[in-house]
Coordinates of C-alpha atoms in Angstrom, one line a residue:
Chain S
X1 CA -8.7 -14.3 -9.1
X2 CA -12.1 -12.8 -9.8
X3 CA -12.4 -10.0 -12.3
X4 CA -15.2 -7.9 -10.9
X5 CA -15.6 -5.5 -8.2
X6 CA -18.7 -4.8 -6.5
X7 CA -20.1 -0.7 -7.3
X8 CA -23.8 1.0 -7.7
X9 CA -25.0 1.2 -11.2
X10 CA -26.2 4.7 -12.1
X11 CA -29.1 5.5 -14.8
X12 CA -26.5 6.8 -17.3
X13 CA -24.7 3.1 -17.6
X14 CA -21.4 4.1 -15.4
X15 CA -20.9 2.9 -12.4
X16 CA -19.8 3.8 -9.0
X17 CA -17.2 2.6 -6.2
X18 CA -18.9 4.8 -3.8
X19 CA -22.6 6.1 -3.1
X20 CA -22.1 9.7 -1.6
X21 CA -24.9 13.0 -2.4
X22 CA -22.2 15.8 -3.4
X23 CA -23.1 19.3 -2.2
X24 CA -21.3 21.2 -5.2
X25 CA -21.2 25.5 -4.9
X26 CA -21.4 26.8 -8.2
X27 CA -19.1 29.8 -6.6
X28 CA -16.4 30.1 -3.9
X29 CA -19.6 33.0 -2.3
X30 CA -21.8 29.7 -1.6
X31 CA -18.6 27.3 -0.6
X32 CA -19.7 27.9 3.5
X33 CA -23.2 26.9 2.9
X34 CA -22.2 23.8 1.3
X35 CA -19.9 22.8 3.5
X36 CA -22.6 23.6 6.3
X37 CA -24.9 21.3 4.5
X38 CA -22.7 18.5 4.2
X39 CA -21.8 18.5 8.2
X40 CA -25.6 18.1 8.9
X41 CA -25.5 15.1 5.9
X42 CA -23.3 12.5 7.0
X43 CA -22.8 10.5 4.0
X44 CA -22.2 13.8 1.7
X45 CA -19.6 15.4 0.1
X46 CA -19.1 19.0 -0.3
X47 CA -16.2 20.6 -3.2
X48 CA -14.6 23.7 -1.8
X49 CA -12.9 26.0 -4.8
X50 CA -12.2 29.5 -4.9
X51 CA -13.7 30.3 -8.8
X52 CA -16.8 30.4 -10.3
X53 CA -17.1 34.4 -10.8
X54 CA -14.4 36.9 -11.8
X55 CA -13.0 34.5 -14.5
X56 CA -13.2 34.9 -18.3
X57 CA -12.6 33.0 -21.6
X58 CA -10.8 29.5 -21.4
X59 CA -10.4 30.1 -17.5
X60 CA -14.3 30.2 -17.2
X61 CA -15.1 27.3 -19.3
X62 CA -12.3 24.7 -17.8
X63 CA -14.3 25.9 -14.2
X64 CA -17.7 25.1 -15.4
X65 CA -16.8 21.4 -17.8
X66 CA -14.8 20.4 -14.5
X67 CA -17.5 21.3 -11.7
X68 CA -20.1 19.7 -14.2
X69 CA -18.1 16.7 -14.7
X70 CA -17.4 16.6 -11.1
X71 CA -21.7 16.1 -10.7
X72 CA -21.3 13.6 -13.2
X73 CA -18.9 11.0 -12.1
X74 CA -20.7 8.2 -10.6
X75 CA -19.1 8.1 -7.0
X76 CA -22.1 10.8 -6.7
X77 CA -25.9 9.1 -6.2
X78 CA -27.1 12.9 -5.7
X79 CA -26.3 16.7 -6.4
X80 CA -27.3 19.3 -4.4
X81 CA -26.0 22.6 -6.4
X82 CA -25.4 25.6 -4.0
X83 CA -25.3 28.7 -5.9
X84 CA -25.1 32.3 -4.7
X85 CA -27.6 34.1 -7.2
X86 CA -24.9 36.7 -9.0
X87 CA -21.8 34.8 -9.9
X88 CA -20.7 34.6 -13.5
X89 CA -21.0 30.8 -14.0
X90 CA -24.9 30.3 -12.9
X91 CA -25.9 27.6 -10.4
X92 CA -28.6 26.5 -13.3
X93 CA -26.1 25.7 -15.6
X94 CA -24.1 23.8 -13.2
X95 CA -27.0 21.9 -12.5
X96 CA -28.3 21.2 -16.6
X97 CA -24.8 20.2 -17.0
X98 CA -25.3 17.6 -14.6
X99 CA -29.2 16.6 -15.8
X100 CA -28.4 13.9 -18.4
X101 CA -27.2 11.7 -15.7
X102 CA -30.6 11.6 -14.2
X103 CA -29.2 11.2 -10.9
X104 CA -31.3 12.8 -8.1
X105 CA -30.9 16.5 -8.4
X106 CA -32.0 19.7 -7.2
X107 CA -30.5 23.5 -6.7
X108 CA -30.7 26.0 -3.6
X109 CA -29.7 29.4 -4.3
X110 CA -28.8 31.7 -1.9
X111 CA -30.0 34.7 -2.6
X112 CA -33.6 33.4 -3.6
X113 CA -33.5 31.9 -0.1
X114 CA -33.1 35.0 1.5
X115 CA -29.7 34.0 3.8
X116 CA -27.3 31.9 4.5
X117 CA -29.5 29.9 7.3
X118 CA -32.6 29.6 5.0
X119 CA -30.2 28.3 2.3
X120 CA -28.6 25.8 5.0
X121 CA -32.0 24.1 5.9
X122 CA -33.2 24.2 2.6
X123 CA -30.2 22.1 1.5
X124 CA -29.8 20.1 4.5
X125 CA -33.7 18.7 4.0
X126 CA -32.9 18.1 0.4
X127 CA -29.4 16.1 0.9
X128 CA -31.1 14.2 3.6
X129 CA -33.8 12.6 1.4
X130 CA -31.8 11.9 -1.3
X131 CA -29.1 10.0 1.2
X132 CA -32.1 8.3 2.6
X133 CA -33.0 7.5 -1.2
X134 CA -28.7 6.0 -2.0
X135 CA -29.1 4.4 1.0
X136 CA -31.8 1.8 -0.4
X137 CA -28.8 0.7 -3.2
X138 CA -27.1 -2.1 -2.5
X139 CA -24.1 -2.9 -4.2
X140 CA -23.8 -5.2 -7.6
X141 CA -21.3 -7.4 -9.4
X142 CA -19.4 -5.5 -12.7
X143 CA -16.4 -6.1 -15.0
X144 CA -13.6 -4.2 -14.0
X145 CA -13.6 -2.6 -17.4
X146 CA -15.8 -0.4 -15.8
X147 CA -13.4 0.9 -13.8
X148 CA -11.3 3.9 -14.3
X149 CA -8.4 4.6 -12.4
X150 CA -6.6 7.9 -11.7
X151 CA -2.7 7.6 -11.6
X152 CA -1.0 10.9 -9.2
X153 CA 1.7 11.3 -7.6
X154 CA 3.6 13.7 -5.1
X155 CA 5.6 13.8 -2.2
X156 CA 8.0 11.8 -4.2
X157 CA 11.5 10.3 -3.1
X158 CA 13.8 7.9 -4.5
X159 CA 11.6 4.7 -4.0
X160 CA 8.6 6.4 -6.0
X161 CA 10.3 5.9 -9.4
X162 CA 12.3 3.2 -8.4
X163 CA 9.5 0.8 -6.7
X164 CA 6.2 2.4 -6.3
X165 CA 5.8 3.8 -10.1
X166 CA 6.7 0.8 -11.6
X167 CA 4.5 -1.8 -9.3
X168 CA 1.8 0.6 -9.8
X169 CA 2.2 0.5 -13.2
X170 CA 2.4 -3.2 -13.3
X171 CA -1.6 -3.3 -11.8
X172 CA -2.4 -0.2 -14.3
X173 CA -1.4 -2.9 -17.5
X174 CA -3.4 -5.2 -15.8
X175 CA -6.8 -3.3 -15.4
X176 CA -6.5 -2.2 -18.9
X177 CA -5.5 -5.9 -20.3
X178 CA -8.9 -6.4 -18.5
X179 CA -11.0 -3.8 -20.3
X180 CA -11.0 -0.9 -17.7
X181 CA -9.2 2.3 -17.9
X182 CA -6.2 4.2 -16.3
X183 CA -5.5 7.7 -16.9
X184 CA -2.0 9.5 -16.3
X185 CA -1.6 13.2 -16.1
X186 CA 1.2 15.3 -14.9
X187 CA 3.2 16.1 -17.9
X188 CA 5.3 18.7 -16.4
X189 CA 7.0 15.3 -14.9
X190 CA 7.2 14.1 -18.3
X191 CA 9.3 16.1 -20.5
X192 CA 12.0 14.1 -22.0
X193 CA 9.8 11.2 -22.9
X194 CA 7.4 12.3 -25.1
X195 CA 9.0 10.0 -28.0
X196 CA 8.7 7.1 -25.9
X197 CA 4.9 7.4 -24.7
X198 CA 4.5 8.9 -28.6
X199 CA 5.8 5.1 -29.5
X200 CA 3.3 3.8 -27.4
X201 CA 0.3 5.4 -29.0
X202 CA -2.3 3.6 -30.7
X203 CA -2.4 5.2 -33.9
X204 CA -0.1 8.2 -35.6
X205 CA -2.6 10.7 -34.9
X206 CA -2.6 9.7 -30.7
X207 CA 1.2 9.8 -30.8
X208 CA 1.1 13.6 -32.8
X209 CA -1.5 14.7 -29.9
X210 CA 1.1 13.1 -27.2
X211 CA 3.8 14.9 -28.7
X212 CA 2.7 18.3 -29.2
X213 CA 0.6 18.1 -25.2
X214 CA 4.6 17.6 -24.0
X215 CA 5.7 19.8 -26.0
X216 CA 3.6 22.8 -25.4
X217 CA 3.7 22.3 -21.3
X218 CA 7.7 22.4 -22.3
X219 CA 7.1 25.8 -24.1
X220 CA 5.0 27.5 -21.5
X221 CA 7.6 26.5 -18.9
X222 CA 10.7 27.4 -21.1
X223 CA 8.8 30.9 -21.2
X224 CA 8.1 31.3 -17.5
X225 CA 11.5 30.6 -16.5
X226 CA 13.5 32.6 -19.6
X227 CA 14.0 36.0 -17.3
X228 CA 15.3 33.9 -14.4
X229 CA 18.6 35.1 -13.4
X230 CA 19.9 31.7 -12.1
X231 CA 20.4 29.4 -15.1
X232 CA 20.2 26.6 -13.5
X233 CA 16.5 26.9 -12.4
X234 CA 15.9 26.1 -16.3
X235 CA 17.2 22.7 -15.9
X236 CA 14.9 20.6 -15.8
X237 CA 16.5 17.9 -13.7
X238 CA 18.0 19.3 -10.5
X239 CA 21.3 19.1 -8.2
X240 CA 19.3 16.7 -5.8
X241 CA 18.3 14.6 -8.7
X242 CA 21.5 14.1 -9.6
X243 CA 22.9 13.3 -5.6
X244 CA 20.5 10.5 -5.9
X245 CA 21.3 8.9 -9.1
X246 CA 19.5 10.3 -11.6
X247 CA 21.7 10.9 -14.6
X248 CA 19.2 12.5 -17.2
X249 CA 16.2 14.1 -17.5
X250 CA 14.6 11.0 -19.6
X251 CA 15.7 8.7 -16.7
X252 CA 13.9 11.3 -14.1
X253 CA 10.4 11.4 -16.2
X254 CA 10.8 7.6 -16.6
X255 CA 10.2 7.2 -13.2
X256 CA 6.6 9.0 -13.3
X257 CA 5.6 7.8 -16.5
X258 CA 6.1 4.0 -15.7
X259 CA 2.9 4.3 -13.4
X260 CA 1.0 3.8 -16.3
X261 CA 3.0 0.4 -17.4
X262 CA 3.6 -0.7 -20.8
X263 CA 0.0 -0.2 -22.2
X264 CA -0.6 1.8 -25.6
X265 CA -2.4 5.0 -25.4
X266 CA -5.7 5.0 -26.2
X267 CA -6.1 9.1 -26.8
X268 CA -4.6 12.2 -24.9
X269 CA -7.8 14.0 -23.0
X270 CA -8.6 17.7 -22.3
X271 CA -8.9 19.3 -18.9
X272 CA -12.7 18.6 -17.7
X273 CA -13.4 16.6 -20.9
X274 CA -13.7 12.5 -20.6
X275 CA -12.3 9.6 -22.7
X276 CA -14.5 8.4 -25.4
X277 CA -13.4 4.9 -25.1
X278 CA -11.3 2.0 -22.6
X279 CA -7.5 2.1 -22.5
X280 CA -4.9 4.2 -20.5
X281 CA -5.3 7.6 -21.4
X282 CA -2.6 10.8 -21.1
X283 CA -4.5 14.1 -19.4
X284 CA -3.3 17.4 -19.9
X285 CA -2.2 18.8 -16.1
X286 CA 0.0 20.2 -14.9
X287 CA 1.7 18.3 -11.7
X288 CA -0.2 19.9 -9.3
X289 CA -1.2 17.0 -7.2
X290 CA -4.8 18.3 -6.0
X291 CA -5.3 19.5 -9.7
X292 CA -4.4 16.4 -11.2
X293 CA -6.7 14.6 -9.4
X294 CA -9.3 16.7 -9.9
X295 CA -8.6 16.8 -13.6
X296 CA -9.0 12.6 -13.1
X297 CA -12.2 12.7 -11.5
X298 CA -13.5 15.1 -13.7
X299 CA -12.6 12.4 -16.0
X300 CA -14.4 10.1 -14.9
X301 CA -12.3 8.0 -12.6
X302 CA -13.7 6.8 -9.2
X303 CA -10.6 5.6 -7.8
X304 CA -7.3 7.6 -7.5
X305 CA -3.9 5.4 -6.8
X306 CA -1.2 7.8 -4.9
X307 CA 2.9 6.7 -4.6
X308 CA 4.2 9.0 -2.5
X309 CA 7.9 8.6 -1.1
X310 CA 7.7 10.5 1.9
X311 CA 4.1 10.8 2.3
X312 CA 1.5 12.7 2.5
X313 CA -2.0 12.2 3.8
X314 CA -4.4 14.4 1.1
X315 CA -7.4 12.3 -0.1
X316 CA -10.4 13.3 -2.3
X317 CA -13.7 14.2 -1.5
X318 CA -16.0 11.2 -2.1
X319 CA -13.0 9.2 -4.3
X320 CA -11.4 6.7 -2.5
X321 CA -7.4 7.7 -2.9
X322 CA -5.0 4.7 -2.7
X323 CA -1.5 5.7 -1.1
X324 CA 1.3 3.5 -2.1
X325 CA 5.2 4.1 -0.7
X326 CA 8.2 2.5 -1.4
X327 CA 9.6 3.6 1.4
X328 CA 9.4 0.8 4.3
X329 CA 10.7 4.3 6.6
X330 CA 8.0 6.3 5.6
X331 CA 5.1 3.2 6.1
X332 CA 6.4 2.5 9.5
X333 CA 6.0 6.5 10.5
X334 CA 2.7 7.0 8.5
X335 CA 0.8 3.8 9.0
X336 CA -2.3 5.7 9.3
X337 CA -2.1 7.4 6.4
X338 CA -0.6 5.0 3.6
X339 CA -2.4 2.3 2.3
X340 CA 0.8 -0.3 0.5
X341 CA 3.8 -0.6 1.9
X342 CA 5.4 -1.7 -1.8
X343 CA 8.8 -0.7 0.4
X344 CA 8.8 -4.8 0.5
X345 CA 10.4 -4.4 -2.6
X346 CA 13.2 -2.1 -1.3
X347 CA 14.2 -4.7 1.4
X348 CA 14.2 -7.6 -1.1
X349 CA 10.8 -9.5 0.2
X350 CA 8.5 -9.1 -2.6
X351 CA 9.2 -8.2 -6.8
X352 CA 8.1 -5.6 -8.7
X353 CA 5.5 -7.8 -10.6
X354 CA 4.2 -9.1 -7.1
X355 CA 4.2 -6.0 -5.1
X356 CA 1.9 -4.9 -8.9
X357 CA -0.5 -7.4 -8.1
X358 CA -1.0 -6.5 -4.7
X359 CA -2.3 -3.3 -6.0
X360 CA -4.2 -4.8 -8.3
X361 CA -6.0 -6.8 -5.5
X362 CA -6.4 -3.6 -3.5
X363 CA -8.0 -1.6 -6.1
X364 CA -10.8 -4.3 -6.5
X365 CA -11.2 -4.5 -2.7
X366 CA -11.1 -0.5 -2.6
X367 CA -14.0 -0.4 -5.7
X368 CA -16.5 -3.0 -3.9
X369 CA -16.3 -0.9 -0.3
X370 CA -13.2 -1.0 1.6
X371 CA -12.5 2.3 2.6
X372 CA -8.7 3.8 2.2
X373 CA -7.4 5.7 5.1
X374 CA -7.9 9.1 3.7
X375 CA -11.3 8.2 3.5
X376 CA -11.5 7.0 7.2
X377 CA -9.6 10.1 8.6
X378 CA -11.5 12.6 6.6
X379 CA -8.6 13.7 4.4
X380 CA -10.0 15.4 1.4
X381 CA -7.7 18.4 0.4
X382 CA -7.2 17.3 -3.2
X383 CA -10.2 18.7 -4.9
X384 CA -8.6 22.1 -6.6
X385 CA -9.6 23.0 -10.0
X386 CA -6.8 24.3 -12.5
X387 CA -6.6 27.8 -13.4
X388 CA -5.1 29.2 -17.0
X389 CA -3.6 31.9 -17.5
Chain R
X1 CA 17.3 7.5 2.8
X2 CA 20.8 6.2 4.1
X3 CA 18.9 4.4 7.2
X4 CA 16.3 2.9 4.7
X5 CA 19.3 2.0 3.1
X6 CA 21.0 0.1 5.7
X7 CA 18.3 -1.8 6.3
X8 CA 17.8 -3.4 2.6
X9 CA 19.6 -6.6 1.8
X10 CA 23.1 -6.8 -0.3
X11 CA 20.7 -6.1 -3.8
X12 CA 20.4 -4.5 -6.5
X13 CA 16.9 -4.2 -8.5
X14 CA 16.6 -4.8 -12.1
X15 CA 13.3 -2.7 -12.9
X16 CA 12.7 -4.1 -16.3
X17 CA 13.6 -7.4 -17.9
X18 CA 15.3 -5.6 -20.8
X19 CA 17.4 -3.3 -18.7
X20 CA 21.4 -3.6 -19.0
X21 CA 21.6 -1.5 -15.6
X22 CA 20.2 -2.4 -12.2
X23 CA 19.6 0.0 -9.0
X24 CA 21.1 -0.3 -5.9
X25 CA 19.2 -0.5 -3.0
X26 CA 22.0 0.4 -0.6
X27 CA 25.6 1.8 -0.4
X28 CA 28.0 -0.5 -1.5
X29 CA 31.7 -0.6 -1.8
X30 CA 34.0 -1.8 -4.4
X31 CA 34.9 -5.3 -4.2
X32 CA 31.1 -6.0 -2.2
X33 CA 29.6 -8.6 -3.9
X34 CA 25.9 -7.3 -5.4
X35 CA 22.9 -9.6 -5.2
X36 CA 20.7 -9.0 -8.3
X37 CA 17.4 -11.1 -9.2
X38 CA 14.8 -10.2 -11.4
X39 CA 12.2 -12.8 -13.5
X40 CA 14.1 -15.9 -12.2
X41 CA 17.4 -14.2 -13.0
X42 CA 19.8 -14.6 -9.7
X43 CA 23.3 -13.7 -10.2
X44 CA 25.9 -12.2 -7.9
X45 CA 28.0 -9.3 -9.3
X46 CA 31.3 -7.8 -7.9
X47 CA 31.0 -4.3 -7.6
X48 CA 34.3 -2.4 -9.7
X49 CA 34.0 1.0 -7.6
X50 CA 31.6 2.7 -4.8
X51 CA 28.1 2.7 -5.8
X52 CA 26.0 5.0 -3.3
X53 CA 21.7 4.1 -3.1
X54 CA 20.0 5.1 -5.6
X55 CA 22.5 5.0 -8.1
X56 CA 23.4 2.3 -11.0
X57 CA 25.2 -0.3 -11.9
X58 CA 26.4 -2.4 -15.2
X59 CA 25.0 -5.6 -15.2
X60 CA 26.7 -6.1 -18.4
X61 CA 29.7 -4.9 -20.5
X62 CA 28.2 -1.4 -22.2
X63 CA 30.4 -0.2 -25.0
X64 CA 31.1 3.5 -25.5
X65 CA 27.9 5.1 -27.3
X66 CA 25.7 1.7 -26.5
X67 CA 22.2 2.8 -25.3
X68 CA 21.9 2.8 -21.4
X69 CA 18.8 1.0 -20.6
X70 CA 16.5 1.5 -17.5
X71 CA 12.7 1.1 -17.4
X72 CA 12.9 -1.0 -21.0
X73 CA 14.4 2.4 -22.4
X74 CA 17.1 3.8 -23.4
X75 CA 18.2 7.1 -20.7
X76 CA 20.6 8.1 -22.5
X77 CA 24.4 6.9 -23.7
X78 CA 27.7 5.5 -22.8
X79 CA 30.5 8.4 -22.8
X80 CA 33.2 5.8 -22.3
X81 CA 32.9 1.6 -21.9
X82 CA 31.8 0.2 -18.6
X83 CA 32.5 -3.3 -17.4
X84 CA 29.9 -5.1 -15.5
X85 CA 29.7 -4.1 -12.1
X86 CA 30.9 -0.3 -12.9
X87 CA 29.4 2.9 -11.9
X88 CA 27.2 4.5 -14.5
X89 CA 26.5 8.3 -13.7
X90 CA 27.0 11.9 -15.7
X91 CA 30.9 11.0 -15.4
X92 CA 30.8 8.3 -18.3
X93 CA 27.0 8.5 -19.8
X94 CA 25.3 11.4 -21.5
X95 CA 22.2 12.7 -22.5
X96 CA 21.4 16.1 -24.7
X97 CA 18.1 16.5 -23.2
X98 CA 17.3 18.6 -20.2
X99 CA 20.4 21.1 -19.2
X100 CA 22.7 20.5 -16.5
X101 CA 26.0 18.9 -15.4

């Protein structure tokens, strides 16, 4: 089985699974007139959010490292930054941030433009040269260890920690035995097991980092929840879980955690912030499922993979999102929207390891072209930046 | 779930070779007898007592305080003994972290 996947090489060294021109507002004020600009693009990708002005501190800076890394990840051949003129975090510096990728590049602001319209057309005659430029590409052959893979979750049921996590995480150990990179996030679906993905750091100092990232998501939550009148809100495993088998909170995170497999941790990343090397990486998110994602992308990923029990049909904007169920119910309803039916493991046809491989297969397929069905159906609901408080 | 359920075969899955419990993948009753295969491992196991979806079985004698093992780790401990093919839920293992039952 071949190694490689098939992507477009950017100037900065990464490379891409997709060749899209993102039209990126620098504020929620400009978020129409990018949208208006991608419709007449065909081929772009526009990022609604509701920030960008009104936000200090932390809250600010975690806006403008994602939106910049967002320019940045190589799924993108082109920017077009849309900016309003007034907002707190300027178009400019959206746009500088994204500069040392020397990918094509330019900024309309809306209020140098005069309106909304002039702003439309001036966009709209920018994104369509530079998709005429992408479209020259054509695709080469890389080592998957330049891939980097997102690892979400949500809509979960039984069969996501049962089949789907673990097959997925059976493909994730085998991109990262191959040199590429998988990154797993939602750590409020972690607590319980931070000694266990602690013992699977690389070194002491990645294991401290993975404890006190679990441990301080625990806090937070602890505090939020410390004047609830109903004690049992506080649990961290529920009634439900319980019903269904579950008998401990360790056994519950398990579940999520095994997406990333058995590989040692390579480092534990910031919101907006990238790895500075190959491995599986932890990312500190919340479990969010658009946020996570975002936070992934941000990271540099160009592929999301997505168990989800009952499903659900959210994709990304310009980043192909796999969705994986382990559910054979759920893939006969949702066909159109789920990608693997690993629920061949729930009626005994296929194991773990082979249902792991499939995935494996899929992602490489996914990287050199094949489109997902989010993709196809225009699902792309997951971009949603975090906020702190 | 129960219809997803109904439609699996007579198994249980083991999710990691180290595991001492496996998960059944449909409601069973005692005395059924319990398919269970995992890395070339096929072996057929008479269920001791009920074990609804979802839920777990011994696929080996686990003494009182043994580590219960599922995913290659340990999910917490053994209240009381449990004979292969028993129940294992918050009745007979434990674990301090988390609140509830």
């Amino acid at each position: 089985m071949s190694q490689t996947f098939m992507g477009f090489l950017r100037k900065d060294g990464k490379v891409g699974v997709r060749n899209h021109i993102a039209i990126i507002p620098s504020v929620f004020c400009s978020a129409k007139v990018a949208e208006r600009i991608a419709y007449q693009v065909p081929g772009s990708v526009y990022f609604r959010h509701p920030v960008g002005c009104s936000q200090v501190g932390e809250d600010l800076e975690v806006t403008a490292k994602t939106l910049i890394a967002i320019g940045n990840n190589p799924n993108f051949a082109g920017v077009v930054v849309v900016g309003l003129g007034c907002e707190r975090f300027s178009p400019y510096e959206l746009a500088d941030g994204i500069a040392p990728s020397n990918k094509m590049l330019d900024t309309v602001v809306i209020q140098e433009e005069g309106d909304s319209l002039a702003a439309i057309q001036k966009g709209s005659r920018i994104a369509r040269e530079m998709q005429q430029m992408a479209s020259k590409q054509v695709r080469e052959e890389f080592p998957v260890s330049k891939l980097i893979i997102g690892l979400n979750c949500g809509g979960s049921d039984m069969t996501s920690g049962l089949i789907a996590n673990p097959a997925l995480g059976h493909a994730s150990d085998k991109l990262v035995k191959h040199g590429g990179s998988s990154i797993l996030s939602e750590i409020t679906e972690l607590l319980g097991t931070e000694e266990i993905l602690a013992r699977r750091a690389v070194n002491d100092e990645v294991a401290q980092d993975i404890m006190n990232t679990v441990r301080h998501t625990e806090d937070k939550l602890l505090k939020q929840t410390q004047q609830s009148s109903n004690k049992a809100r506080t649990h961290l495993i529920s009634t439900g879980n319980y019903d269904g088998g579950l008998s401990s909170v360790v056994e519950k995170s398990l579940g999520s955690m095994k997406k990333s497999g058995n590989a040692q941790f390579s480092g534990v990343i910031q919101y907006g912030h990238q790895p500075k090397s190959q491995g599986l990486f932890l990312l500190d998110s919340p479990g969010h499922d658009g946020e996570v994602s975002t936070g992934q992308v941000a990271a540099g990923a160009q592929i999301i993979l997505f168990p989800t029990g009952r499903g659900t049909p959210t994709g990304f904007p310009g980043v192909p999102v796999i969705k994986i169920t382990g559910n054979p119910k759920t893939y006969g309803r949702m066909k159109e929207n789920i990608d693997i039916n690993a629920g061949e493991v729930l009626l005994g046809n296929r194991t773990l390891e082979q249902m792991g491989e499939e995935i494996y297969q899929d992602i490489l397929e996914v990287a050199s072209g094949k489109q997902v069905k989010a993709e196809i159906l225009g699902h792309d609901e997951q971009f949603c930046i975090t906020r702190l408080p | 779930m129960k219809e997803v359920a109904a439609k699996a075969q007579k198994s249980a899955l083991i999710i990691d070779a180290t595991d001492n419990v496996a998960v059944a993948l449909q409601d069973f009753k005692k005395g059924d007898q319990c398919q269970i295969s995992s890395n070339g491992r096929e072996e057929k196991i008479q269920l001791l007592e009920d074990i609804p979806f979802g839920h777990k079985l011994a696929i080996q004698f686990i003494e009182e305080n043994e580590s219960v093992l599922k995913y290659g780790e340990e999910i917490g401990k053994m209240k009381t003994a449990v004979k292969k093919g028993g129940w294992i839920h918050v009745h007979n293992m434990f674990c301090e972290r988390g609140g509830g039952k």
